[in-house]
Amino acid sequence: MDANRKLSQRNTTLFTQDASMRLSEIVQQRSGICIKTDKNYLIQSRLQNRLIELQIQDLNNYVNLILDDRDEMQVCIELLTTHKTEWFREIVHFQWLKKELAHYQNTSKPFCIWSGACSSGAEVYSLLFLLLKEGLNSNQIKILGTDISTPILDRAVNLPFEPEFSIQKDFLLKNSKNAAKIEKELELALVRSIKFKPFNLIKDKLDLPFKFDVIFLRNVLIYFDRPTVLMVCQNLGHYLKPNGHLVLGISESLHDELPEFKAIGNSVYQYRPRGGQ
Ligand SMILES: C[S@@+](CC[C@H](N)C(=O)[O-])C[C@H]1O[C@@H](n2cnc3c(N)ncnc32)[C@H](O)[C@@H]1O
């Protein structure tokens, strides 16, 4: 399509309030992501180019398309999702985990962490670097990274080949006493201690023979409405060991609404199920 035609279509593409509401409802049902009704501009800015690319002029027709086409539904959710992440984001949680690890050092079982909305992987590899720096070897570490978005998980899998990974790795080794051992364990851990998997927090289930010591679920609940937040966290309890921990983003909170999750500070919760199961 030539530039002039693109420009004129941009001006005529129809994003009515009704169509935006229809789209938001569908996206919320599938992904939990809740787009406020006054955020018509957000839908427009994120989807306009896609509609132009598909030569669709009315958002209603695009809504019909995503209902018929699962792949396009994925594309749509992808365009409306925020993947912002960074290495050692919200450092207090890594400082907390460092202290918490003291309880696990002597056990023969691996320390298991789930990063439940891991985006492009910085959270997963930050956790790995911390565990290695604190003396765990690759056999003692199990980290699962999941996200609703498969394109972003592909980026997470390939992050170790990116320059930013080398920078973080150099920093880790430069600041570690056992750099040679850590480097060797890191190579092993990348192969056997880390796994990525698509997972939709609002509808998927994990079938695993073990439970997690810690679940990081940071900076995703802000996109969900309150009932969805509580439902997701309640479900995560099934995957946590008793006395294990759920770590939310600093701006996210359970406000004591789930009694089995006891707040211990900085959006970290200890899971204390009734009957200790
Ligand atoms: C802002 S990023 C947070 C990344 C990381 N946890 C951090 O704090 O840096 C939010 C991630 O949540 C994912 N997400 C959104 N809805 C989801 C759902 N229903 N199930 C699983 N992941 C979801 C998005 O794809 C995105 O990668």
PDB file of C-alpha atoms and ligand atoms in Angstrom:
ATOM      1  CA  MET A   1       0.000   0.000   0.000  1.00  0.00           C
ATOM      2  CA  ASP A   2       1.475   3.404  -0.937  1.00  0.00           C
ATOM      3  CA  ALA A   3       2.084   6.051   1.726  1.00  0.00           C
ATOM      4  CA  ASN A   4      -0.747   8.365   0.594  1.00  0.00           C
ATOM      5  CA  ARG A   5      -3.319   5.598   0.655  1.00  0.00           C
ATOM      6  CA  LYS A   6      -2.062   4.521   4.074  1.00  0.00           C
ATOM      7  CA  LEU A   7      -2.429   8.076   5.343  1.00  0.00           C
ATOM      8  CA  SER A   8      -5.931   8.495   3.988  1.00  0.00           C
ATOM      9  CA  GLN A   9      -7.013   5.140   5.470  1.00  0.00           C
ATOM     10  CA  ARG A  10      -5.529   6.173   8.830  1.00  0.00           C
ATOM     11  CA  ASN A  11      -7.925   9.100   8.777  1.00  0.00           C
ATOM     12  CA  THR A  12     -10.964   7.038   7.876  1.00  0.00           C
ATOM     13  CA  THR A  13     -10.492   3.948  10.060  1.00  0.00           C
ATOM     14  CA  LEU A  14     -13.490   3.736  12.372  1.00  0.00           C
ATOM     15  CA  PHE A  15     -12.949   3.139  16.089  1.00  0.00           C
ATOM     16  CA  THR A  16     -16.362   3.664  17.674  1.00  0.00           C
ATOM     17  CA  GLN A  17     -16.860   3.526  21.434  1.00  0.00           C
ATOM     18  CA  ASP A  18     -19.180   0.498  21.005  1.00  0.00           C
ATOM     19  CA  ALA A  19     -16.637  -1.454  18.973  1.00  0.00           C
ATOM     20  CA  SER A  20     -13.889  -0.601  21.488  1.00  0.00           C
ATOM     21  CA  MET A  21     -16.080  -1.845  24.334  1.00  0.00           C
ATOM     22  CA  ARG A  22     -16.819  -5.058  22.439  1.00  0.00           C
ATOM     23  CA  LEU A  23     -13.107  -5.574  21.856  1.00  0.00           C
ATOM     24  CA  SER A  24     -12.188  -4.836  25.493  1.00  0.00           C
ATOM     25  CA  GLU A  25     -14.735  -7.380  26.751  1.00  0.00           C
ATOM     26  CA  ILE A  26     -13.360 -10.106  24.498  1.00  0.00           C
ATOM     27  CA  VAL A  27      -9.744  -9.322  25.356  1.00  0.00           C
ATOM     28  CA  GLN A  28     -10.599  -9.366  29.058  1.00  0.00           C
ATOM     29  CA  GLN A  29     -12.324 -12.757  28.772  1.00  0.00           C
ATOM     30  CA  ARG A  30      -9.322 -14.282  26.981  1.00  0.00           C
ATOM     31  CA  SER A  31      -6.390 -12.672  28.783  1.00  0.00           C
ATOM     32  CA  GLY A  32      -7.685 -10.934  31.899  1.00  0.00           C
ATOM     33  CA  ILE A  33      -6.319  -7.633  30.576  1.00  0.00           C
ATOM     34  CA  CYS A  34      -8.829  -4.987  31.505  1.00  0.00           C
ATOM     35  CA  ILE A  35      -8.875  -1.905  29.260  1.00  0.00           C
ATOM     36  CA  LYS A  36     -10.907   0.856  30.868  1.00  0.00           C
ATOM     37  CA  THR A  37     -13.857   2.047  28.786  1.00  0.00           C
ATOM     38  CA  ASP A  38     -12.406   5.577  28.646  1.00  0.00           C
ATOM     39  CA  LYS A  39      -9.239   4.218  26.973  1.00  0.00           C
ATOM     40  CA  ASN A  40     -10.597   4.162  23.407  1.00  0.00           C
ATOM     41  CA  TYR A  41      -7.453   6.084  22.352  1.00  0.00           C
ATOM     42  CA  LEU A  42      -5.250   3.265  23.671  1.00  0.00           C
ATOM     43  CA  ILE A  43      -7.020   0.657  21.542  1.00  0.00           C
ATOM     44  CA  GLN A  44      -6.834   2.969  18.561  1.00  0.00           C
ATOM     45  CA  SER A  45      -3.139   3.749  18.950  1.00  0.00           C
ATOM     46  CA  ARG A  46      -2.181   0.093  19.444  1.00  0.00           C
ATOM     47  CA  LEU A  47      -4.382  -1.420  16.697  1.00  0.00           C
ATOM     48  CA  GLN A  48      -4.553   1.229  13.989  1.00  0.00           C
ATOM     49  CA  ASN A  49      -1.530  -0.004  12.026  1.00  0.00           C
ATOM     50  CA  ARG A  50      -2.743  -3.595  12.196  1.00  0.00           C
ATOM     51  CA  LEU A  51      -6.125  -2.631  10.744  1.00  0.00           C
ATOM     52  CA  ILE A  52      -4.404  -0.694   7.974  1.00  0.00           C
ATOM     53  CA  GLU A  53      -2.155  -3.671   7.256  1.00  0.00           C
ATOM     54  CA  LEU A  54      -5.197  -5.951   6.974  1.00  0.00           C
ATOM     55  CA  GLN A  55      -7.102  -3.269   5.019  1.00  0.00           C
ATOM     56  CA  ILE A  56      -9.923  -3.310   7.555  1.00  0.00           C
ATOM     57  CA  GLN A  57     -11.612   0.037   8.039  1.00  0.00           C
ATOM     58  CA  ASP A  58     -14.004  -0.652  10.890  1.00  0.00           C
ATOM     59  CA  LEU A  59     -12.929  -1.962  14.304  1.00  0.00           C
ATOM     60  CA  ASN A  60     -16.180  -3.966  14.450  1.00  0.00           C
ATOM     61  CA  ASN A  61     -15.022  -6.017  11.465  1.00  0.00           C
ATOM     62  CA  TYR A  62     -11.683  -6.602  13.167  1.00  0.00           C
ATOM     63  CA  VAL A  63     -13.547  -7.831  16.275  1.00  0.00           C
ATOM     64  CA  ASN A  64     -15.450 -10.298  14.048  1.00  0.00           C
ATOM     65  CA  LEU A  65     -12.131 -11.443  12.613  1.00  0.00           C
ATOM     66  CA  ILE A  66     -10.472 -12.162  15.965  1.00  0.00           C
ATOM     67  CA  LEU A  67     -13.521 -14.166  17.053  1.00  0.00           C
ATOM     68  CA  ASP A  68     -13.020 -16.416  13.997  1.00  0.00           C
ATOM     69  CA  ASP A  69      -9.247 -16.555  13.868  1.00  0.00           C
ATOM     70  CA  ARG A  70      -7.248 -17.724  16.909  1.00  0.00           C
ATOM     71  CA  ASP A  71      -3.943 -16.541  15.483  1.00  0.00           C
ATOM     72  CA  GLU A  72      -5.300 -13.034  14.956  1.00  0.00           C
ATOM     73  CA  MET A  73      -6.675 -13.101  18.514  1.00  0.00           C
ATOM     74  CA  GLN A  74      -3.103 -13.738  19.680  1.00  0.00           C
ATOM     75  CA  VAL A  75      -1.803 -10.869  17.541  1.00  0.00           C
ATOM     76  CA  CYS A  76      -4.472  -8.567  18.964  1.00  0.00           C
ATOM     77  CA  ILE A  77      -3.690  -9.496  22.595  1.00  0.00           C
ATOM     78  CA  GLU A  78      -0.002  -9.085  21.831  1.00  0.00           C
ATOM     79  CA  LEU A  79      -0.576  -5.557  20.499  1.00  0.00           C
ATOM     80  CA  LEU A  80      -2.579  -4.588  23.579  1.00  0.00           C
ATOM     81  CA  THR A  81      -0.083  -6.034  26.067  1.00  0.00           C
ATOM     82  CA  THR A  82       2.739  -4.216  27.818  1.00  0.00           C
ATOM     83  CA  HIS A  83       5.983  -6.202  28.041  1.00  0.00           C
ATOM     84  CA  LYS A  84       8.137  -3.674  29.866  1.00  0.00           C
ATOM     85  CA  THR A  85      10.705  -5.407  32.039  1.00  0.00           C
ATOM     86  CA  GLU A  86      14.296  -4.976  33.168  1.00  0.00           C
ATOM     87  CA  TRP A  87      17.128  -6.789  34.928  1.00  0.00           C
ATOM     88  CA  PHE A  88      16.832  -6.827  38.743  1.00  0.00           C
ATOM     89  CA  ARG A  89      13.684  -4.707  38.507  1.00  0.00           C
ATOM     90  CA  GLU A  90      12.374  -3.726  41.973  1.00  0.00           C
ATOM     91  CA  ILE A  91      15.625  -4.669  43.663  1.00  0.00           C
ATOM     92  CA  VAL A  92      14.041  -5.079  47.143  1.00  0.00           C
ATOM     93  CA  HIS A  93      12.637  -8.418  46.010  1.00  0.00           C
ATOM     94  CA  PHE A  94      16.100  -9.715  45.101  1.00  0.00           C
ATOM     95  CA  GLN A  95      17.437  -8.421  48.430  1.00  0.00           C
ATOM     96  CA  TRP A  96      14.588 -10.226  50.217  1.00  0.00           C
ATOM     97  CA  LEU A  97      15.260 -13.445  48.268  1.00  0.00           C
ATOM     98  CA  LYS A  98      18.960 -13.304  49.084  1.00  0.00           C
ATOM     99  CA  LYS A  99      18.084 -13.373  52.811  1.00  0.00           C
ATOM    100  CA  GLU A 100      15.428 -16.033  52.308  1.00  0.00           C
ATOM    101  CA  LEU A 101      17.917 -18.344  50.565  1.00  0.00           C
ATOM    102  CA  ALA A 102      19.803 -18.877  53.823  1.00  0.00           C
ATOM    103  CA  HIS A 103      17.021 -21.343  54.821  1.00  0.00           C
ATOM    104  CA  TYR A 104      17.508 -23.467  51.731  1.00  0.00           C
ATOM    105  CA  GLN A 105      21.275 -23.716  51.378  1.00  0.00           C
ATOM    106  CA  ASN A 106      21.594 -27.123  53.056  1.00  0.00           C
ATOM    107  CA  THR A 107      18.747 -28.951  51.413  1.00  0.00           C
ATOM    108  CA  SER A 108      19.336 -31.493  48.638  1.00  0.00           C
ATOM    109  CA  LYS A 109      16.083 -30.580  46.843  1.00  0.00           C
ATOM    110  CA  PRO A 110      16.258 -27.851  44.171  1.00  0.00           C
ATOM    111  CA  PHE A 111      15.035 -24.383  44.989  1.00  0.00           C
ATOM    112  CA  CYS A 112      12.048 -23.893  42.666  1.00  0.00           C
ATOM    113  CA  ILE A 113      10.888 -20.513  41.377  1.00  0.00           C
ATOM    114  CA  TRP A 114       8.135 -19.653  38.941  1.00  0.00           C
ATOM    115  CA  SER A 115       8.176 -16.308  37.141  1.00  0.00           C
ATOM    116  CA  GLY A 116       4.507 -16.118  36.178  1.00  0.00           C
ATOM    117  CA  ALA A 117       4.522 -13.258  33.652  1.00  0.00           C
ATOM    118  CA  CYS A 118       8.168 -13.281  32.706  1.00  0.00           C
ATOM    119  CA  SER A 119       8.010 -11.170  29.525  1.00  0.00           C
ATOM    120  CA  SER A 120      11.327 -11.252  27.603  1.00  0.00           C
ATOM    121  CA  GLY A 121      13.158 -13.056  30.410  1.00  0.00           C
ATOM    122  CA  ALA A 122      15.120 -10.446  32.380  1.00  0.00           C
ATOM    123  CA  GLU A 123      13.312 -11.513  35.578  1.00  0.00           C
ATOM    124  CA  VAL A 124      14.146 -15.202  35.075  1.00  0.00           C
ATOM    125  CA  TYR A 125      17.834 -14.614  34.355  1.00  0.00           C
ATOM    126  CA  SER A 126      18.133 -12.083  37.194  1.00  0.00           C
ATOM    127  CA  LEU A 127      16.821 -14.790  39.541  1.00  0.00           C
ATOM    128  CA  LEU A 128      19.257 -17.317  38.107  1.00  0.00           C
ATOM    129  CA  PHE A 129      22.212 -14.946  38.535  1.00  0.00           C
ATOM    130  CA  LEU A 130      21.244 -14.270  42.150  1.00  0.00           C
ATOM    131  CA  LEU A 131      20.926 -17.974  43.008  1.00  0.00           C
ATOM    132  CA  LEU A 132      24.299 -18.743  41.406  1.00  0.00           C
ATOM    133  CA  LYS A 133      25.965 -15.828  43.159  1.00  0.00           C
ATOM    134  CA  GLU A 134      24.567 -17.073  46.479  1.00  0.00           C
ATOM    135  CA  GLY A 135      26.303 -20.418  45.949  1.00  0.00           C
ATOM    136  CA  LEU A 136      23.593 -22.693  44.534  1.00  0.00           C
ATOM    137  CA  ASN A 137      24.711 -24.952  41.709  1.00  0.00           C
ATOM    138  CA  SER A 138      22.756 -25.802  38.582  1.00  0.00           C
ATOM    139  CA  ASN A 139      21.312 -28.984  40.163  1.00  0.00           C
ATOM    140  CA  GLN A 140      19.894 -26.965  43.031  1.00  0.00           C
ATOM    141  CA  ILE A 141      18.017 -24.528  40.808  1.00  0.00           C
ATOM    142  CA  LYS A 142      14.743 -24.896  38.937  1.00  0.00           C
ATOM    143  CA  ILE A 143      13.202 -21.794  37.336  1.00  0.00           C
ATOM    144  CA  LEU A 144      10.067 -21.800  35.212  1.00  0.00           C
ATOM    145  CA  GLY A 145       9.285 -18.699  33.148  1.00  0.00           C
ATOM    146  CA  THR A 146       5.787 -18.409  31.690  1.00  0.00           C
ATOM    147  CA  ASP A 147       3.889 -15.746  29.797  1.00  0.00           C
ATOM    148  CA  ILE A 148       0.721 -15.523  27.715  1.00  0.00           C
ATOM    149  CA  SER A 149       2.732 -14.261  24.737  1.00  0.00           C
ATOM    150  CA  THR A 150       4.664 -16.778  22.645  1.00  0.00           C
ATOM    151  CA  PRO A 151       6.663 -14.138  20.686  1.00  0.00           C
ATOM    152  CA  ILE A 152       7.925 -12.687  23.968  1.00  0.00           C
ATOM    153  CA  LEU A 153       8.854 -16.168  25.227  1.00  0.00           C
ATOM    154  CA  ASP A 154      10.917 -16.694  22.068  1.00  0.00           C
ATOM    155  CA  ARG A 155      12.826 -13.558  22.999  1.00  0.00           C
ATOM    156  CA  ALA A 156      13.293 -14.899  26.539  1.00  0.00           C
ATOM    157  CA  VAL A 157      14.722 -18.186  25.237  1.00  0.00           C
ATOM    158  CA  ASN A 158      17.171 -16.280  23.044  1.00  0.00           C
ATOM    159  CA  LEU A 159      18.165 -13.638  25.587  1.00  0.00           C
ATOM    160  CA  PRO A 160      21.457 -15.427  26.467  1.00  0.00           C
ATOM    161  CA  PHE A 161      22.637 -14.614  22.915  1.00  0.00           C
ATOM    162  CA  GLU A 162      21.975 -10.889  23.289  1.00  0.00           C
ATOM    163  CA  PRO A 163      24.596  -8.248  24.237  1.00  0.00           C
ATOM    164  CA  GLU A 164      22.618  -7.226  27.344  1.00  0.00           C
ATOM    165  CA  PHE A 165      23.067 -10.768  28.692  1.00  0.00           C
ATOM    166  CA  SER A 166      26.865 -10.599  28.244  1.00  0.00           C
ATOM    167  CA  ILE A 167      26.942  -7.256  30.058  1.00  0.00           C
ATOM    168  CA  GLN A 168      25.008  -8.699  33.018  1.00  0.00           C
ATOM    169  CA  LYS A 169      27.126 -11.842  32.993  1.00  0.00           C
ATOM    170  CA  ASP A 170      30.388  -9.855  33.036  1.00  0.00           C
ATOM    171  CA  PHE A 171      29.051  -7.830  35.948  1.00  0.00           C
ATOM    172  CA  LEU A 172      28.087 -10.990  37.838  1.00  0.00           C
ATOM    173  CA  LEU A 173      31.482 -12.624  37.343  1.00  0.00           C
ATOM    174  CA  LYS A 174      33.429  -9.467  38.145  1.00  0.00           C
ATOM    175  CA  ASN A 175      31.591  -9.197  41.463  1.00  0.00           C
ATOM    176  CA  SER A 176      31.765 -12.855  42.505  1.00  0.00           C
ATOM    177  CA  LYS A 177      34.431 -14.650  44.518  1.00  0.00           C
ATOM    178  CA  ASN A 178      34.100 -17.975  42.675  1.00  0.00           C
ATOM    179  CA  ALA A 179      33.834 -16.565  39.173  1.00  0.00           C
ATOM    180  CA  ALA A 180      35.175 -19.660  37.376  1.00  0.00           C
ATOM    181  CA  LYS A 181      32.794 -22.008  39.198  1.00  0.00           C
ATOM    182  CA  ILE A 182      29.846 -19.664  38.669  1.00  0.00           C
ATOM    183  CA  GLU A 183      30.626 -19.373  34.957  1.00  0.00           C
ATOM    184  CA  LYS A 184      30.650 -23.157  34.608  1.00  0.00           C
ATOM    185  CA  GLU A 185      27.410 -23.538  36.594  1.00  0.00           C
ATOM    186  CA  LEU A 186      25.798 -20.806  34.539  1.00  0.00           C
ATOM    187  CA  GLU A 187      26.501 -22.697  31.295  1.00  0.00           C
ATOM    188  CA  LEU A 188      24.968 -25.843  32.838  1.00  0.00           C
ATOM    189  CA  ALA A 189      22.021 -23.982  34.320  1.00  0.00           C
ATOM    190  CA  LEU A 190      21.100 -22.430  30.978  1.00  0.00           C
ATOM    191  CA  VAL A 191      20.639 -25.953  29.646  1.00  0.00           C
ATOM    192  CA  ARG A 192      19.075 -27.770  32.579  1.00  0.00           C
ATOM    193  CA  SER A 193      17.717 -25.380  35.209  1.00  0.00           C
ATOM    194  CA  ILE A 194      15.528 -23.015  33.174  1.00  0.00           C
ATOM    195  CA  LYS A 195      12.383 -23.708  31.228  1.00  0.00           C
ATOM    196  CA  PHE A 196       9.994 -21.385  29.414  1.00  0.00           C
ATOM    197  CA  LYS A 197       6.399 -22.230  28.629  1.00  0.00           C
ATOM    198  CA  PRO A 198       3.285 -20.374  27.424  1.00  0.00           C
ATOM    199  CA  PHE A 199       0.766 -20.030  30.231  1.00  0.00           C
ATOM    200  CA  ASN A 200      -2.362 -17.928  30.530  1.00  0.00           C
ATOM    201  CA  LEU A 201      -2.818 -17.019  34.192  1.00  0.00           C
ATOM    202  CA  ILE A 202      -6.578 -16.773  33.948  1.00  0.00           C
ATOM    203  CA  LYS A 203      -7.303 -20.168  32.427  1.00  0.00           C
ATOM    204  CA  ASP A 204      -4.335 -22.553  32.168  1.00  0.00           C
ATOM    205  CA  LYS A 205      -3.231 -25.211  34.630  1.00  0.00           C
ATOM    206  CA  LEU A 206       0.240 -26.570  35.321  1.00  0.00           C
ATOM    207  CA  ASP A 207       0.731 -30.283  35.728  1.00  0.00           C
ATOM    208  CA  LEU A 208       3.923 -30.616  37.769  1.00  0.00           C
ATOM    209  CA  PRO A 209       5.161 -33.234  40.239  1.00  0.00           C
ATOM    210  CA  PHE A 210       6.521 -30.559  42.582  1.00  0.00           C
ATOM    211  CA  LYS A 211       5.536 -27.248  44.173  1.00  0.00           C
ATOM    212  CA  PHE A 212       7.359 -23.943  44.119  1.00  0.00           C
ATOM    213  CA  ASP A 213       9.283 -22.281  46.923  1.00  0.00           C
ATOM    214  CA  VAL A 214       8.626 -18.857  45.424  1.00  0.00           C
ATOM    215  CA  ILE A 215       6.355 -17.455  42.724  1.00  0.00           C
ATOM    216  CA  PHE A 216       7.210 -14.073  41.232  1.00  0.00           C
ATOM    217  CA  LEU A 217       4.092 -12.528  39.727  1.00  0.00           C
ATOM    218  CA  ARG A 218       5.111  -8.948  39.248  1.00  0.00           C
ATOM    219  CA  ASN A 219       3.638  -6.104  37.250  1.00  0.00           C
ATOM    220  CA  VAL A 220       0.890  -8.043  35.563  1.00  0.00           C
ATOM    221  CA  LEU A 221      -1.956  -7.875  38.110  1.00  0.00           C
ATOM    222  CA  ILE A 222      -2.177  -4.118  37.498  1.00  0.00           C
ATOM    223  CA  TYR A 223      -3.791  -4.974  34.144  1.00  0.00           C
ATOM    224  CA  PHE A 224      -6.516  -7.171  35.721  1.00  0.00           C
ATOM    225  CA  ASP A 225      -9.713  -6.222  37.551  1.00  0.00           C
ATOM    226  CA  ARG A 226     -10.017  -7.067  41.267  1.00  0.00           C
ATOM    227  CA  PRO A 227     -11.974 -10.363  40.991  1.00  0.00           C
ATOM    228  CA  THR A 228      -9.414 -11.598  38.428  1.00  0.00           C
ATOM    229  CA  VAL A 229      -6.487 -10.582  40.671  1.00  0.00           C
ATOM    230  CA  LEU A 230      -7.948 -12.577  43.578  1.00  0.00           C
ATOM    231  CA  MET A 231      -8.845 -15.578  41.418  1.00  0.00           C
ATOM    232  CA  VAL A 232      -5.341 -15.721  39.881  1.00  0.00           C
ATOM    233  CA  CYS A 233      -3.555 -15.460  43.255  1.00  0.00           C
ATOM    234  CA  GLN A 234      -5.869 -17.997  44.880  1.00  0.00           C
ATOM    235  CA  ASN A 235      -5.068 -20.459  42.067  1.00  0.00           C
ATOM    236  CA  LEU A 236      -1.350 -19.877  42.492  1.00  0.00           C
ATOM    237  CA  GLY A 237      -1.705 -21.226  46.033  1.00  0.00           C
ATOM    238  CA  HIS A 238      -2.123 -24.725  44.509  1.00  0.00           C
ATOM    239  CA  TYR A 239       1.404 -24.471  43.133  1.00  0.00           C
ATOM    240  CA  LEU A 240       3.137 -23.107  46.244  1.00  0.00           C
ATOM    241  CA  LYS A 241       4.669 -25.112  49.072  1.00  0.00           C
ATOM    242  CA  PRO A 242       3.140 -24.286  52.477  1.00  0.00           C
ATOM    243  CA  ASN A 243       5.171 -21.347  53.819  1.00  0.00           C
ATOM    244  CA  GLY A 244       6.365 -20.635  50.272  1.00  0.00           C
ATOM    245  CA  HIS A 245       6.187 -17.062  48.998  1.00  0.00           C
ATOM    246  CA  LEU A 246       4.256 -15.094  46.413  1.00  0.00           C
ATOM    247  CA  VAL A 247       5.990 -11.909  45.251  1.00  0.00           C
ATOM    248  CA  LEU A 248       3.868  -9.266  43.543  1.00  0.00           C
ATOM    249  CA  GLY A 249       4.971  -6.000  41.931  1.00  0.00           C
ATOM    250  CA  ILE A 250       5.684  -3.214  44.402  1.00  0.00           C
ATOM    251  CA  SER A 251       2.553  -1.329  43.320  1.00  0.00           C
ATOM    252  CA  GLU A 252       0.380  -4.454  43.591  1.00  0.00           C
ATOM    253  CA  SER A 253      -1.297  -5.733  46.753  1.00  0.00           C
ATOM    254  CA  LEU A 254      -3.741  -8.328  48.060  1.00  0.00           C
ATOM    255  CA  HIS A 255      -5.004  -5.963  50.811  1.00  0.00           C
ATOM    256  CA  ASP A 256      -5.575  -8.943  53.185  1.00  0.00           C
ATOM    257  CA  GLU A 257      -8.361 -10.184  50.904  1.00  0.00           C
ATOM    258  CA  LEU A 258      -6.950 -13.725  50.732  1.00  0.00           C
ATOM    259  CA  PRO A 259      -6.394 -14.898  54.331  1.00  0.00           C
ATOM    260  CA  GLU A 260      -4.013 -17.725  53.334  1.00  0.00           C
ATOM    261  CA  PHE A 261      -1.544 -15.150  51.981  1.00  0.00           C
ATOM    262  CA  LYS A 262       0.133 -13.332  54.872  1.00  0.00           C
ATOM    263  CA  ALA A 263       1.762 -10.015  53.957  1.00  0.00           C
ATOM    264  CA  ILE A 264       5.363  -9.849  55.134  1.00  0.00           C
ATOM    265  CA  GLY A 265       6.310  -6.532  53.482  1.00  0.00           C
ATOM    266  CA  ASN A 266       7.140  -5.000  50.088  1.00  0.00           C
ATOM    267  CA  SER A 267       4.342  -6.943  48.328  1.00  0.00           C
ATOM    268  CA  VAL A 268       5.782 -10.294  49.442  1.00  0.00           C
ATOM    269  CA  TYR A 269       3.260 -12.817  50.840  1.00  0.00           C
ATOM    270  CA  GLN A 270       3.815 -16.058  52.714  1.00  0.00           C
ATOM    271  CA  TYR A 271       1.422 -18.847  51.797  1.00  0.00           C
ATOM    272  CA  ARG A 272      -0.132 -20.343  54.929  1.00  0.00           C
ATOM    273  CA  PRO A 273      -2.935 -22.614  53.775  1.00  0.00           C
ATOM    274  CA  ARG A 274      -5.546 -23.752  56.261  1.00  0.00           C
ATOM    275  CA  GLY A 275      -4.512 -27.181  57.575  1.00  0.00           C
ATOM    276  CA  GLY A 276      -0.974 -26.584  56.225  1.00  0.00           C
ATOM    277  CA  GLN A 277      -1.602 -28.470  52.937  1.00  0.00           C
TER     278      GLN A 277
HETATM  279  C1  LIG B   1       4.832  -5.575  32.313  1.00  0.00           C
HETATM  280  S1  LIG B   1       5.296  -7.232  31.957  1.00  0.00           S
HETATM  281  C2  LIG B   1       6.020  -7.717  33.507  1.00  0.00           C
HETATM  282  C3  LIG B   1       7.297  -8.512  33.316  1.00  0.00           C
HETATM  283  C4  LIG B   1       8.038  -8.882  34.609  1.00  0.00           C
HETATM  284  N1  LIG B   1       7.239  -9.697  35.486  1.00  0.00           N
HETATM  285  C5  LIG B   1       8.541  -7.648  35.322  1.00  0.00           C
HETATM  286  O1  LIG B   1       7.989  -7.300  36.383  1.00  0.00           O
HETATM  287  O2  LIG B   1       9.473  -7.004  34.844  1.00  0.00           O
HETATM  288  C6  LIG B   1       3.686  -8.037  31.991  1.00  0.00           C
HETATM  289  C7  LIG B   1       3.673  -9.390  31.281  1.00  0.00           C
HETATM  290  O3  LIG B   1       2.454 -10.053  31.629  1.00  0.00           O
HETATM  291  C8  LIG B   1       2.053 -10.828  30.518  1.00  0.00           C
HETATM  292  N2  LIG B   1       0.625 -11.173  30.641  1.00  0.00           N
HETATM  293  C9  LIG B   1      -0.456 -10.360  30.461  1.00  0.00           C
HETATM  294  N3  LIG B   1      -1.602 -11.052  30.649  1.00  0.00           N
HETATM  295  C10 LIG B   1      -1.239 -12.316  30.972  1.00  0.00           C
HETATM  296  C11 LIG B   1      -1.972 -13.503  31.283  1.00  0.00           C
HETATM  297  N4  LIG B   1      -3.315 -13.533  31.295  1.00  0.00           N
HETATM  298  N5  LIG B   1      -1.272 -14.631  31.536  1.00  0.00           N
HETATM  299  C12 LIG B   1       0.086 -14.627  31.522  1.00  0.00           C
HETATM  300  N6  LIG B   1       0.832 -13.545  31.247  1.00  0.00           N
HETATM  301  C13 LIG B   1       0.182 -12.396  30.976  1.00  0.00           C
HETATM  302  C14 LIG B   1       2.377  -9.949  29.327  1.00  0.00           C
HETATM  303  O4  LIG B   1       2.492 -10.687  28.137  1.00  0.00           O
HETATM  304  C15 LIG B   1       3.690  -9.277  29.767  1.00  0.00           C
HETATM  305  O5  LIG B   1       4.807  -9.925  29.220  1.00  0.00           O
END
